[in-house]
XYZ file of C-alpha atoms in Angstrom:
361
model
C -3.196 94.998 107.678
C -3.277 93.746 104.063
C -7.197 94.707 103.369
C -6.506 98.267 105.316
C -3.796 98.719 102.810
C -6.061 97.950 99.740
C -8.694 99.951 100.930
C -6.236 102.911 101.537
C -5.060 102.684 97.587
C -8.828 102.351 96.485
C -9.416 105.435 98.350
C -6.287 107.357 96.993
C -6.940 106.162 93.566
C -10.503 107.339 94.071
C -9.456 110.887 94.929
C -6.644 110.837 92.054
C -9.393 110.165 89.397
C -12.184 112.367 91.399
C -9.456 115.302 91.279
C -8.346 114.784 87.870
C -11.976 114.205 86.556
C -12.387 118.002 87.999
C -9.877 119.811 86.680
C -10.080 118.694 83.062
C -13.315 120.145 83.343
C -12.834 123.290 84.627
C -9.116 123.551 82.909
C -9.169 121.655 80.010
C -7.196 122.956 77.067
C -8.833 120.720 74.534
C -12.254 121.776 74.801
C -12.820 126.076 74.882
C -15.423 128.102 73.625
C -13.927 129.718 70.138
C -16.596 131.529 68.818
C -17.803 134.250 71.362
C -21.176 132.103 72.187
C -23.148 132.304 75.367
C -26.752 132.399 77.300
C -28.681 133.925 79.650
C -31.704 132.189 81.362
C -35.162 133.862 80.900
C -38.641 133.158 81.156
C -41.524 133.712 78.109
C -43.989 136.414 79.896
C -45.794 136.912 76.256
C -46.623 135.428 73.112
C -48.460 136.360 69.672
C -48.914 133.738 67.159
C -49.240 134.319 63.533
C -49.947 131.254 62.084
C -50.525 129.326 58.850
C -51.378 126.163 59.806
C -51.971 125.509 64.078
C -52.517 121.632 63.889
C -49.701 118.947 65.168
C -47.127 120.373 62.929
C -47.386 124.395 63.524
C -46.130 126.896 60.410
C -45.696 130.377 60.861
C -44.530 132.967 62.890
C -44.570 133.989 66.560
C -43.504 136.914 68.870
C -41.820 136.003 71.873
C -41.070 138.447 74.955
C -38.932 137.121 76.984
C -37.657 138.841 80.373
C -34.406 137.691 82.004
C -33.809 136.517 85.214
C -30.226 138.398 85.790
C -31.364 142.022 84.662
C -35.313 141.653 84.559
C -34.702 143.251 80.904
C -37.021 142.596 78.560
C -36.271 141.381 74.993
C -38.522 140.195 71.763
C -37.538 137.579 69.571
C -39.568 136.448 66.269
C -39.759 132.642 65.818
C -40.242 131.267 62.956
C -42.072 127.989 62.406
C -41.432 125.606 59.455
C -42.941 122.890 60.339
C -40.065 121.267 61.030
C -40.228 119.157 64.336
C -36.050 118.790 64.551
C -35.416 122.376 64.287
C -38.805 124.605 65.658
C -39.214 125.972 68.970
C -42.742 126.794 69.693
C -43.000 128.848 72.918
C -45.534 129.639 75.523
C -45.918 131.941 78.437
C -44.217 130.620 81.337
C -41.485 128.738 79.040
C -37.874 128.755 80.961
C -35.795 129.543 77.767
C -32.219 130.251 77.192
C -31.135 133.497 75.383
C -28.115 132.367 73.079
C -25.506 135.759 72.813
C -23.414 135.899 69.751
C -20.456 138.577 72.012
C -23.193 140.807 73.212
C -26.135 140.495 70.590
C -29.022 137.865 71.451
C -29.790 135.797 67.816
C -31.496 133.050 69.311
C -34.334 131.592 71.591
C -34.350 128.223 72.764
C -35.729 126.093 76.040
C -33.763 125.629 79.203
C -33.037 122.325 79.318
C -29.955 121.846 80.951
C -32.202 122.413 84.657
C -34.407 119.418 84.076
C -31.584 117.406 83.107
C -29.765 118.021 86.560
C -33.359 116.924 88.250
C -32.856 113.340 86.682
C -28.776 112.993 86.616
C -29.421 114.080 90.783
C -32.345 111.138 91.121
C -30.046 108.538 89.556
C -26.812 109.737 91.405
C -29.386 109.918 94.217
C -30.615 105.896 93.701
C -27.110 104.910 93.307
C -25.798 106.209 96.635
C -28.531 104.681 98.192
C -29.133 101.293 96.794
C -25.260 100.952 95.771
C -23.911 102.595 99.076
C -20.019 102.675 99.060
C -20.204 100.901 96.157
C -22.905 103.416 94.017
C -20.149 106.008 95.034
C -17.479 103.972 93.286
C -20.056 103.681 90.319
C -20.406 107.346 90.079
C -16.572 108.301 90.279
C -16.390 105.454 87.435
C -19.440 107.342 85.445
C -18.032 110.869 85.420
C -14.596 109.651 84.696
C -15.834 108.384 81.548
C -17.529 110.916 80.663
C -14.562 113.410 80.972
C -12.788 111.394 78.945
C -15.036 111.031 75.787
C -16.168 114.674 76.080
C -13.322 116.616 77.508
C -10.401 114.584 75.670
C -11.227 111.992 72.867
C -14.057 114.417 70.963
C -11.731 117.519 71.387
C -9.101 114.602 69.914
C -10.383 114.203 66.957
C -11.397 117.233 66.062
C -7.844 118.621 66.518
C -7.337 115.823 63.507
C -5.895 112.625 66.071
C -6.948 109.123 64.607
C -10.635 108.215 65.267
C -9.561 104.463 65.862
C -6.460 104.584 67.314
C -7.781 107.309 69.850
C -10.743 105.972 70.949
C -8.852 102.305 71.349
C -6.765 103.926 73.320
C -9.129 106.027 75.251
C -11.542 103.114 75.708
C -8.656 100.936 76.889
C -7.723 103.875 80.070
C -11.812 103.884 80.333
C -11.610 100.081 80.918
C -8.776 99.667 83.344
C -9.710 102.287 85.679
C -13.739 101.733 85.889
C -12.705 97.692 86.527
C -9.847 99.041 89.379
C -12.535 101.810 90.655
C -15.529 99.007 90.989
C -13.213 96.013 91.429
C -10.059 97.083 92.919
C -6.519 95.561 91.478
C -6.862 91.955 90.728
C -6.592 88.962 88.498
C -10.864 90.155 87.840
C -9.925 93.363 86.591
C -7.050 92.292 84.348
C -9.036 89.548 82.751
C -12.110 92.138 82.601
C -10.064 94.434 80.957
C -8.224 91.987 78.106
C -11.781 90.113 77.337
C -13.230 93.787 76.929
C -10.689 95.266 74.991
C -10.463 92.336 72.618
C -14.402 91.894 71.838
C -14.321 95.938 70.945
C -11.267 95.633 68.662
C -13.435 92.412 67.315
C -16.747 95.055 66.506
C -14.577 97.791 65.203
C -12.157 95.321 62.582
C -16.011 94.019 61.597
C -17.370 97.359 61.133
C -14.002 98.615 58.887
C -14.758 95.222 57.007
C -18.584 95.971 56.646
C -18.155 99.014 55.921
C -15.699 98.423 52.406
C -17.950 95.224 51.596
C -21.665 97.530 51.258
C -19.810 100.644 50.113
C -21.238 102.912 53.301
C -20.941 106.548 52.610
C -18.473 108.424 55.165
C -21.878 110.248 56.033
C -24.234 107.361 55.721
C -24.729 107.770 59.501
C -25.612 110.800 60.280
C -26.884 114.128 58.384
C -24.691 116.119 60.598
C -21.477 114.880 58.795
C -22.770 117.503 55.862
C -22.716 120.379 58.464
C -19.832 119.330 59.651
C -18.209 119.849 56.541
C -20.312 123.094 55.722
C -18.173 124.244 59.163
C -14.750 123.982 57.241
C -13.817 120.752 59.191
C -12.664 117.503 57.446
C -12.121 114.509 59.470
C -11.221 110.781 58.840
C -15.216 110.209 59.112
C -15.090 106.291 58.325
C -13.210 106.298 61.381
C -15.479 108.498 63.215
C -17.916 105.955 62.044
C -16.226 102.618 63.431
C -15.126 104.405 66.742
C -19.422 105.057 67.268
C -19.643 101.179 67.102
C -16.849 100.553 69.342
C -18.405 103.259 71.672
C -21.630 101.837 71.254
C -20.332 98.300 72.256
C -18.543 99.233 75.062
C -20.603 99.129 77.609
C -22.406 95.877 77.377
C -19.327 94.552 76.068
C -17.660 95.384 79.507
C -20.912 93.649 81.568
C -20.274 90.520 79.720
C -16.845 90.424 80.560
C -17.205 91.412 84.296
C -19.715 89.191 84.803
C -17.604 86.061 83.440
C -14.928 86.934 85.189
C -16.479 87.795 88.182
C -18.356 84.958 88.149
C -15.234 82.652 88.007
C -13.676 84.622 90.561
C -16.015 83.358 93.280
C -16.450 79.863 91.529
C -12.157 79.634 92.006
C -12.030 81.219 95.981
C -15.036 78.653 97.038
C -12.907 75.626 94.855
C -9.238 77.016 95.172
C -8.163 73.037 93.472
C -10.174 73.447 90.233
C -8.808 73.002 86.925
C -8.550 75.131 84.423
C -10.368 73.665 81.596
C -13.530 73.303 84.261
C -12.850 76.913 84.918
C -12.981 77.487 81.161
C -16.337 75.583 81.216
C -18.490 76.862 83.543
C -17.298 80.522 82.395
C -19.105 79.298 78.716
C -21.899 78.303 80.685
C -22.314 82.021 82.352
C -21.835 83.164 79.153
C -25.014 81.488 77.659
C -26.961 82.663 80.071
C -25.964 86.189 79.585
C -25.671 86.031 76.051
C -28.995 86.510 74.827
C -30.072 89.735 77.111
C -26.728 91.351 76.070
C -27.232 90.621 72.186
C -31.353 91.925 72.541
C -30.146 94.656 74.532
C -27.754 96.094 72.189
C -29.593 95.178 69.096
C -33.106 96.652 70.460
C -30.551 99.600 71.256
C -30.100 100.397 67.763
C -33.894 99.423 66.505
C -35.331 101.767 68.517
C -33.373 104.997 67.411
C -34.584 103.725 63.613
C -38.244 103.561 64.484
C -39.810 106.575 63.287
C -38.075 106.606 60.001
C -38.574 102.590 59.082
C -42.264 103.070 60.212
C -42.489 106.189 57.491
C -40.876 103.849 54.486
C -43.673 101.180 55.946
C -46.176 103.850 55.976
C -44.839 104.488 52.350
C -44.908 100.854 51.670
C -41.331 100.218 50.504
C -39.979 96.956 50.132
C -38.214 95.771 53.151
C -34.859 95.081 50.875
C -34.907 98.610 50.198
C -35.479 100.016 53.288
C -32.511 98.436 54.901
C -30.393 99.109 51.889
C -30.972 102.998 53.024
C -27.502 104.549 53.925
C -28.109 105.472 57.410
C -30.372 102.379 57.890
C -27.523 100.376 56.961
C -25.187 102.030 58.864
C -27.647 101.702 62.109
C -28.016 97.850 61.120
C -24.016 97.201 60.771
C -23.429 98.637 64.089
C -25.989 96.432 65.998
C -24.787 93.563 64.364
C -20.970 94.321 64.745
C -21.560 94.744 68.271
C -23.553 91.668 69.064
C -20.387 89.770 67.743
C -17.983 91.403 69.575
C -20.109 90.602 72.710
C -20.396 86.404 71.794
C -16.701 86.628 71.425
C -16.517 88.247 74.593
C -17.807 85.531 76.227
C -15.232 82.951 75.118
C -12.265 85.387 75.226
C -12.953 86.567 78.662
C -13.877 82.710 80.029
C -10.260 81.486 78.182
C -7.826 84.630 79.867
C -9.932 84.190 83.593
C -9.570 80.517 83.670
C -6.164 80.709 82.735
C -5.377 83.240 85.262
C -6.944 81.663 88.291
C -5.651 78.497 87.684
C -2.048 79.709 86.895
């Protein structure tokens, strides 16, 4: 009678969080289109290049007919190529492209995307159903409720001028609590998941405040599109926009660590109801070293990669290696990697002190 009963309030709490998940994306106040934008799909049926320079990097001009799937009307667009690889769109015939509207005037060409994206988000839903099974369902209730809450609730947040920190703390603390009760149901696991978690992020975010006053980091040393956003009219708090990217960065390998501790303890406590807790304690330090080193490579390696094509041009350029990671956004990158990888080692004792105290209590 007991386990029907938990697996009654899993389910409900499931369809609370499925339902809600829903609606704040189909009715959420926070996040509306403002500013009259929208598309139409289309396909290129013609092309004429005009063309400076056709090697890698492509500078110039092109026409570009495109005909639309809802009307079969045909439009032409000029692109122009700068030989900028971040910002130019070069098209062919037979390109899927999406016809940007500013109210009912087309200014802009660029590829449909958003298709091929749904091809790879339905494989892994697809993979998780079938090698997680009930549980691959729970993971994907978990995934979409965070994503409704960083893109439907905490981004809209800030921008309406909330707190960066204090938000996303808070955000990331409803994030924790109901992926552990969606994957884990209510327990001492999740409540020891949850406290080990939401201390080792506050540990990466006070690190990142404190690293960020001690090397002077610009408020934009992160990203280049902290200049647009100020060319937009916006001003935000963006030192804390910049610790609440580590924190979010963290998060999610900062969570494994702690479920995996505590889980781990979990089963070490219902096979040996009578142990103590400081052997608790110890064997969830022992987990912990094993774990340790993946999570800290995995996180750091995170962060490396998104930096390699502009370290390998300062190589290429043959700057000093002091000076490349004295670069602002370099820095910045570096900080984050490292603030994180701390807040997951003192995840590991955290999370291995509040288990062991609550299992043996």
């Amino acid at each position: 009678m007991k386990v029907n009963s938990k697996i009654k309030l899993e389910l409900i709490f499931l369809t609370l969080v499925t339902i809600f998940s829903i609606f704040i994306i189909l009715y959420s106040p926070l996040y509306k289109n403002t500013n009259d934008y929208y598309s139409k799909k289309g396909v290129v049926i013609k092309t004429e290049d005009n063309l400076d320079y056709n090697g890698v990097v492509k500078i110039g001009f092109q026409d570009v007919w495109v005909k639309l799937y809802d009307s079969g009307k045909v439009l032409k667009f000029s692109n122009v190529l700068r030989g900028n690889w971040l910002l130019d769109n070069y098209f062919e015939k037979g390109d899927n492209v999406l016809v940007i509207y500013k109210k009912d005037t087309p200014i802009y060409l660029t590829y449909d995307r958003v298709e091929y994206f749904l091809y790879f988000i339905l494989m892994f839903l697809g993979l998780i159903l079938i090698i997680g099974q009930f549980r691959g369902f729970k993971t994907a209730i978990s995934l979409l409720f965070t994503v409704v809450m960083i893109f439907y609730i905490l981004l809209p947040l800030i921008i309406n001028g909330y707190s960066p920190i204090t938000l996303t703390i808070t955000i990331i603390g409803i994030i924790i609590f109901v992926c552990f009760f969606i994957l884990c149901g209510f327990n001492k696991k999740v409540v020891s998941s949850s406290l080990g978690t939401i201390l080792g992020i506050v540990v990466s975010g006070l690190l990142g405040y404190i690293g960020i006053k001690l090397m002077k980091l610009p408020p934009g040393g992160f990203s280049e599109f902290v200049q647009m956003i100020l060319f937009t009219g916006y001003y935000m708090d963006f030192y804390g926009i910049l610790i609440s990217s580590i924190i979010l960065a963290s998060l999610g390998a900062i969570m494994d660590v702690a479920i995996d501790i505590s889980s781990g303890l979990y089963e070490i406590k219902r096979h040996k109801p009578d142990i103590s807790f400081k052997e608790l304690f110890e064997s969830g330090m022992n987990i912990g070293k094993d774990i340790m080193g993946t999570m800290a490579n995995t996180l750091i390696l995170v962060y490396v990669g998104s930096l390699i094509a502009p370290i390998l041009y300062f190589m290429i350029k043959g700057t000093p290696i002091d000076i490349i990671l004295s670069y602002n956004f370099i820095a910045s990158e570096i900080l984050a990697s490292l603030c994180g990888s701390i807040g997951i080692v003192l995840t590991i004792p955290l999370t291995a002190l509040i288990a062991a105290y609550l299992y043996s209590s």
